[in-house]
Coordinates of C-alpha atoms in Angstrom, one line a residue:
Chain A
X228 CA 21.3 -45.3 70.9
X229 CA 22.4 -44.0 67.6
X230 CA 24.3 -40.5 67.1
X231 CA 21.4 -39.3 65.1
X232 CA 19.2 -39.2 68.5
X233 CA 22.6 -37.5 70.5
X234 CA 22.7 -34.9 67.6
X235 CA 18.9 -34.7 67.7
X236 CA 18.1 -31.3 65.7
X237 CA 21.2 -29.6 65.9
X238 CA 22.7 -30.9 63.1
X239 CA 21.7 -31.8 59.3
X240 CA 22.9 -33.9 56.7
X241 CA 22.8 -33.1 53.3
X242 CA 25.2 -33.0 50.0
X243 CA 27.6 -30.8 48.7
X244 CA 26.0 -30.3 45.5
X245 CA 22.6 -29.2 47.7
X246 CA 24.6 -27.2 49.7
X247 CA 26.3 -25.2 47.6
X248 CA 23.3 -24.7 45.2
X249 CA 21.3 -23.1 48.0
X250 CA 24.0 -20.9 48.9
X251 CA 23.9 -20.0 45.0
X252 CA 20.4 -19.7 44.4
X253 CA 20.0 -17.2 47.0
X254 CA 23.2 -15.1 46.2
X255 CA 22.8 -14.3 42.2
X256 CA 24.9 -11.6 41.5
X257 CA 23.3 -10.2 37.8
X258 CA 25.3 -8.9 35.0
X259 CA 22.5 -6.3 33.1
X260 CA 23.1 -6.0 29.6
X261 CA 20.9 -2.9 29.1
X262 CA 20.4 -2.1 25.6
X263 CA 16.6 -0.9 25.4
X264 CA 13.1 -0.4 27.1
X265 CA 13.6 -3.7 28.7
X266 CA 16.2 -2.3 31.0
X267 CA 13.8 0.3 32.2
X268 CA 11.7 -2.7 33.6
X269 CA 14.9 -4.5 34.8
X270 CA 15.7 -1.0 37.2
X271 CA 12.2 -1.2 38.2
X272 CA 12.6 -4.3 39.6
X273 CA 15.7 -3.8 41.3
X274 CA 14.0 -1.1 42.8
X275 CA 11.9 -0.9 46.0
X276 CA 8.7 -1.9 44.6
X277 CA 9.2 -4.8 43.2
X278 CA 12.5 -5.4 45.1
X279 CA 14.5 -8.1 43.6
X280 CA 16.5 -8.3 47.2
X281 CA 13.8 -10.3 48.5
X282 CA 15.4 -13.0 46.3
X283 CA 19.1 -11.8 47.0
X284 CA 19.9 -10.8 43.9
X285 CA 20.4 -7.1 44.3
X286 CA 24.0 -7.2 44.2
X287 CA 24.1 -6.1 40.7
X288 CA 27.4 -5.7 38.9
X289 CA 28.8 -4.0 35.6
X290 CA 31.8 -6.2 36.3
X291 CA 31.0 -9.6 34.6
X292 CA 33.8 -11.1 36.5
X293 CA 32.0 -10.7 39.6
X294 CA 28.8 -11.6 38.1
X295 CA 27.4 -15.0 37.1
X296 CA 23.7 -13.9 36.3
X297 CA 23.7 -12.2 32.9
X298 CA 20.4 -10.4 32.0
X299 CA 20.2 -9.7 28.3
X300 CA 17.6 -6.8 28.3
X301 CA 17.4 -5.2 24.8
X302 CA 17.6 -5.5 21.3
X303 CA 21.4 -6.3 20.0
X304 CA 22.5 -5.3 17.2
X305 CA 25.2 -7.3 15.0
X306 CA 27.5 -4.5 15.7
X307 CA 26.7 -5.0 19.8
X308 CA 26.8 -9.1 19.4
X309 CA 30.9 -9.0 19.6
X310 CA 30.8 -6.6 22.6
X311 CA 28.2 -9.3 24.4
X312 CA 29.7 -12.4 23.5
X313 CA 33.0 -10.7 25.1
X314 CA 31.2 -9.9 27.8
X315 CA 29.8 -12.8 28.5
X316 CA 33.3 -14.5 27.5
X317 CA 34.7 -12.8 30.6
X318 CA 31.7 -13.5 33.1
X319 CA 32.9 -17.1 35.2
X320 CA 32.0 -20.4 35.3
X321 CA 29.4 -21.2 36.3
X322 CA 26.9 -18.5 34.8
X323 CA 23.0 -18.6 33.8
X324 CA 21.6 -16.1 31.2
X325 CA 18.0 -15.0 31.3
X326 CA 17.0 -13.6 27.3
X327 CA 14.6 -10.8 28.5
X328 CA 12.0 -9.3 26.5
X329 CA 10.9 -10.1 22.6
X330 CA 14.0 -8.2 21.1
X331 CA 16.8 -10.6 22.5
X332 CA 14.5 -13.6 22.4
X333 CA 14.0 -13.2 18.9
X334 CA 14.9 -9.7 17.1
X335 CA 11.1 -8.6 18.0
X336 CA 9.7 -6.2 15.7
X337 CA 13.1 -5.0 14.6
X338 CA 13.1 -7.9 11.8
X339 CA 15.8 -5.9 9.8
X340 CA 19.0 -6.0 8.3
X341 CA 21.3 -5.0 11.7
X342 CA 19.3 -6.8 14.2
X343 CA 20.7 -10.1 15.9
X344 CA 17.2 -12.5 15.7
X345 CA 17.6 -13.7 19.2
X346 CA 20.9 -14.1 21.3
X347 CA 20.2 -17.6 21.5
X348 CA 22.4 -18.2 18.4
X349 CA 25.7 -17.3 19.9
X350 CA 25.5 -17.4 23.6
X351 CA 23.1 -20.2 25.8
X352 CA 19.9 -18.8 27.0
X353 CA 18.8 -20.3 30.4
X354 CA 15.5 -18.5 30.6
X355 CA 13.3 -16.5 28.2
X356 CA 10.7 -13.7 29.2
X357 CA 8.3 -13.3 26.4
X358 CA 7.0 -9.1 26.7
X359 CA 7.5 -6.1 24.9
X360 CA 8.7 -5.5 27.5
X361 CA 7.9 -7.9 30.2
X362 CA 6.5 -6.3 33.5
X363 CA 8.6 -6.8 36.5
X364 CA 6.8 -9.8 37.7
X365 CA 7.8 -11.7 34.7
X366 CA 11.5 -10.8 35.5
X367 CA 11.2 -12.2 38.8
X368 CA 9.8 -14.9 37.5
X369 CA 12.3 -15.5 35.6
X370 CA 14.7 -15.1 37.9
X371 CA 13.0 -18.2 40.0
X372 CA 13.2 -20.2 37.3
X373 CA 16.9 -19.9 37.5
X374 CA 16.6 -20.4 41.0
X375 CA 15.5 -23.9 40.3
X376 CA 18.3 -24.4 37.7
X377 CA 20.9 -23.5 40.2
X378 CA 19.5 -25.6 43.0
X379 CA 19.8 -28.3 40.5
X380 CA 22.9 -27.8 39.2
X381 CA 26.3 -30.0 39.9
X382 CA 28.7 -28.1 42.3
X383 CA 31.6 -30.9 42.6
Chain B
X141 CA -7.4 30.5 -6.4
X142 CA -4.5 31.2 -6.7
X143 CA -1.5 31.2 -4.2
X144 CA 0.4 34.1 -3.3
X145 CA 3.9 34.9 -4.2
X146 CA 6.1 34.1 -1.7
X147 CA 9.5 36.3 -0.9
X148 CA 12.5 35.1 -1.2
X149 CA 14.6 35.4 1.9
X150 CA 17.8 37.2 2.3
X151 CA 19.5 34.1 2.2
X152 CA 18.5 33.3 -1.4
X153 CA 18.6 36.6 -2.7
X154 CA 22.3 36.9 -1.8
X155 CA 22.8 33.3 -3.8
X156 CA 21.1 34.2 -6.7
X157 CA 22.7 37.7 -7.0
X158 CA 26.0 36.0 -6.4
X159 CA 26.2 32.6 -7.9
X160 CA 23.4 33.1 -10.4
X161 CA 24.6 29.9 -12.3
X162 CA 24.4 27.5 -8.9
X163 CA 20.9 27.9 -8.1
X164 CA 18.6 25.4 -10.4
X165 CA 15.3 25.2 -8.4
X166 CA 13.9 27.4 -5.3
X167 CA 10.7 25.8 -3.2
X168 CA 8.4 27.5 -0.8
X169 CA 6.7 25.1 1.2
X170 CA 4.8 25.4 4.6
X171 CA 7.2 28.3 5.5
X172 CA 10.0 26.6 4.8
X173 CA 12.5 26.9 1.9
X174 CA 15.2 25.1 0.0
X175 CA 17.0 25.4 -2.8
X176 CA 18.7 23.2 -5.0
X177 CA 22.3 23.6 -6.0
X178 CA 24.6 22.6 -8.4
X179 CA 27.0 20.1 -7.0
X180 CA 30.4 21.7 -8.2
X181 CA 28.9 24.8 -6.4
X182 CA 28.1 23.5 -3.3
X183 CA 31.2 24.3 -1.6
X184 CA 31.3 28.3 -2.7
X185 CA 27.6 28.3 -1.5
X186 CA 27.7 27.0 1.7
X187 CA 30.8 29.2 2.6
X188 CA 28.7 32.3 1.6
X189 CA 25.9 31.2 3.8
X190 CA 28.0 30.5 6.5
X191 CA 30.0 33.5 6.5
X192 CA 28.3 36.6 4.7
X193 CA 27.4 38.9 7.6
X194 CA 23.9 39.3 6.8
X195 CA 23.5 35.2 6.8
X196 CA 25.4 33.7 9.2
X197 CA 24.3 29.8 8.7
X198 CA 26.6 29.3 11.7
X199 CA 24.8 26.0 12.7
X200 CA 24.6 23.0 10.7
X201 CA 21.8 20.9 11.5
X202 CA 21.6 18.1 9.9
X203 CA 23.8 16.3 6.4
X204 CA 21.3 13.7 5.0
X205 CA 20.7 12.2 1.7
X206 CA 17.6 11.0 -0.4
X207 CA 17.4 7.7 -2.5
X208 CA 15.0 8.7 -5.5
X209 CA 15.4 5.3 -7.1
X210 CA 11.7 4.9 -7.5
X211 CA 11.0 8.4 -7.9
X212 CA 10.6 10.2 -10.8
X213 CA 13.6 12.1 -11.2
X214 CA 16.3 12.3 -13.3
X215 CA 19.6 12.3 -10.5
X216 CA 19.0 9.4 -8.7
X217 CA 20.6 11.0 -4.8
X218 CA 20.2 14.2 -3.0
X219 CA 22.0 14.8 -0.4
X220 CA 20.3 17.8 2.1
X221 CA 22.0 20.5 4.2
X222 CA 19.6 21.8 7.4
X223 CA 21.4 25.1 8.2
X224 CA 19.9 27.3 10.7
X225 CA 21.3 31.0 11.7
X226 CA 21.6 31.7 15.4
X227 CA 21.9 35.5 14.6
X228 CA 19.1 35.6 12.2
X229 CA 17.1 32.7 13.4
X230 CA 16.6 31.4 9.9
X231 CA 16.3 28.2 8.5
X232 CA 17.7 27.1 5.2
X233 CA 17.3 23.5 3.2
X234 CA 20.1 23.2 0.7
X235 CA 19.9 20.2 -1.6
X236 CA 22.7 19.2 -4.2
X237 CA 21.5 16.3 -6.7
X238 CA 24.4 12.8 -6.7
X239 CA 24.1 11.3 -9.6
X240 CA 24.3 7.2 -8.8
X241 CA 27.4 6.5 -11.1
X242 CA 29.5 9.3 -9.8
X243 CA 28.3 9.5 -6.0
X244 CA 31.4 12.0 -4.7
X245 CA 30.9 14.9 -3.3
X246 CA 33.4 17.6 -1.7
X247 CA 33.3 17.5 2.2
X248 CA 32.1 20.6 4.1
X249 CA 33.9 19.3 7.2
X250 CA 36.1 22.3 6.8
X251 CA 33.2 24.6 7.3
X252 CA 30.8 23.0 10.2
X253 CA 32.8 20.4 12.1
X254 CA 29.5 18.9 12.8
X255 CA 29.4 17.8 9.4
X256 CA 32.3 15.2 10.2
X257 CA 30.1 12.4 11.4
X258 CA 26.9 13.5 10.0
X259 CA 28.7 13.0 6.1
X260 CA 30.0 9.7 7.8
X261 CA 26.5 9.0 8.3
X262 CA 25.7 9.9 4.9
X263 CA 28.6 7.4 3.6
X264 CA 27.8 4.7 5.8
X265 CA 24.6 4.8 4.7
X266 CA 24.0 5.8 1.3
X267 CA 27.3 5.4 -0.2
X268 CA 28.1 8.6 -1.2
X269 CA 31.8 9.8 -0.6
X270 CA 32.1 12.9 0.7
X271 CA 35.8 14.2 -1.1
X272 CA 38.2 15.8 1.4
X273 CA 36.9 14.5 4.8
X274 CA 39.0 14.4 7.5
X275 CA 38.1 10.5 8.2
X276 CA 35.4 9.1 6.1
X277 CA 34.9 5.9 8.1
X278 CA 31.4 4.0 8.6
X279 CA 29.6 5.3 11.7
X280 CA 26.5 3.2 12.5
X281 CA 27.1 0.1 10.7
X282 CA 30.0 -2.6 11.5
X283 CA 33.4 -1.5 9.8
X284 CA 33.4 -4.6 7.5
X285 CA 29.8 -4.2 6.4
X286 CA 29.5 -5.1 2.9
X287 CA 26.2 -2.9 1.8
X288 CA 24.8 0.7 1.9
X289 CA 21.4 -0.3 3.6
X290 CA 19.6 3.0 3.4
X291 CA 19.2 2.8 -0.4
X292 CA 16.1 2.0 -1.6
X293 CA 17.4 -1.0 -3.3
X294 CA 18.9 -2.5 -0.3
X295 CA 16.3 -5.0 1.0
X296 CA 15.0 -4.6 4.4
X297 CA 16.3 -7.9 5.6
X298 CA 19.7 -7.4 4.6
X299 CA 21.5 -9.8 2.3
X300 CA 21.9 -12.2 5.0
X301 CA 24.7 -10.1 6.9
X302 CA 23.2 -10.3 10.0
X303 CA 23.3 -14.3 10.0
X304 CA 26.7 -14.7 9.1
X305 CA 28.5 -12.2 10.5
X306 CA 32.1 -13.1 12.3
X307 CA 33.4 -11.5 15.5

């Protein structure tokens, strides 16, 4: 007679780091750094249609201390980079970034002489979403993708 | 065929008959027109356009300036004033050649406020210092940006600024 038969199904066993990474995975609070076209898409899929709640991650914030999902939606330019970098300075640990769209993946078309080539050089991009710009679908995508990251990643 | 003389507005006639020396070139084109002023008369012109009654250039449009670095032209900038009258609903072009060595020019800040950040613009931009503005700062570009990127011999790149740039 072991306690696993007295507990039967009331009770699972499982880790920390599983625990809390579900809790996580299902709670993303996004950060939208909005700078271009891509943002229009990233509203869209916030919105009913498309719905982003389904995965809980409708709790968007402009405050990156509440945040820890930063969505980089836009082209940057080098005057913007400092403002971003702060930004995502001030969002805390831990935080995921998804790179949305050609511009902050890799400058895009705007190969020119104020254009950051991809964000990737001064902040760590989790995800990217390849699109000019990417249809919601892609963004939720995406946003699984860093579902799996978080389930996976350490908590203690 | 020939093409049929065109009419100068109000607006010119009232230049020419007053600053007869300022005017160097008038165009007719599509309905449009523009003349071309002397640069150290720019600032007397521009006051008579804005405030002779029968003018009234109250609305400044747009401050912009032309590289003609591979064109053939002797006065390598222009810089171009878009007025247009709310009164007389007329539209004026009003372009003063920059040479490239000497690229000042007197501010008409004092006379449209609008042209505060449009000659920024123009700085920023081109390079060309606009003499007596109230805060000639860059607008668009970062303040410790090292080029002018909208002249022609700026390439499209940039000269690596936006690789190595520090924040």
């Amino acid at each position: 007679m072991g306690l696993e038969d007295q507990l039967q199904e009331s009770v699972m066993t499982t880790t920390v780091d599983r625990l809390v990474g579900w809790a996580r995975k299902n709670s993303l609070w996004p950060m939208p750094f909005g700078t271009a076209c891509c943002a229009i898409e990233l509203m869209a899929t916030l919105a009913s249609r498309f719905d982003i709640a389904r995965f809980g991650a409708e709790a968007i914030r402009f405050s990156p201390r509440q945040s820890d999902l930063m969505i980089v939606s836009g082209r940057v330019s080098i005057k913007m980079m400092p403002v971003l970098k702060k930004i995502y300075d001030q969002m805390p640990e831990p935080k995921w970034v998804i790179s949305m769209g050609a511009c902050a993946s890799s400058g895009g078309i705007f190969n020119t002489y104020t254009m950051v080539q991809g964000v990737d050089q001064f902040i760590p991009v989790d995800v990217y979403i390849p699109g000019c710009p990417p249809r919601p679908e892609n963004v939720i995508q995406a946003l699984m993708k860093i579902q799996e990251k978080v389930a996976r990643a350490k908590a203690v | 065929m020939t093409m049929a003389e065109v009419e100068d507005s109000p607006a010119i006639q009232t230049v020419r008959e007053r600053y007869p020396d300022a005017l160097i070139a008038v165009h007719h084109a599509f309905g449009d027109e523009s003349i071309v002023v002397r640069r150290e008369d720019i600032i007397p012109v521009l006051t008579l356009l804005r405030s002779d009654p029968g003018l009234r250039f109250d609305y400044l449009v747009d401050v912009t300036a032309v590289d003609r670095l591979y064109l053939d032209e002797d006065v390598r900038f222009a810089v171009v004033y878009h007025l247009y009258s709310h009164p007389h609903t007329r539209r004026l072009r009003v372009k003063v050649p920059v040479p490239e060595g000497d690229g000042h020019l007197p501010s008409a800040a004092a006379l449209w406020p609008a042209a505060n950040w449009l000659e920024r613009e123009v700085y920023d931009l081109f390079g060309i210092v606009f003499d007596g503005h109230p805060d000639l700062r860059r607008i668009l570009m970062p303040d410790d940006y090292g080029a002018h990127p909208l002249r022609k011999d700026y390439p499209l790149h940039g000269k690596g600024e936006r690789d190595r740039f520090v924040f």
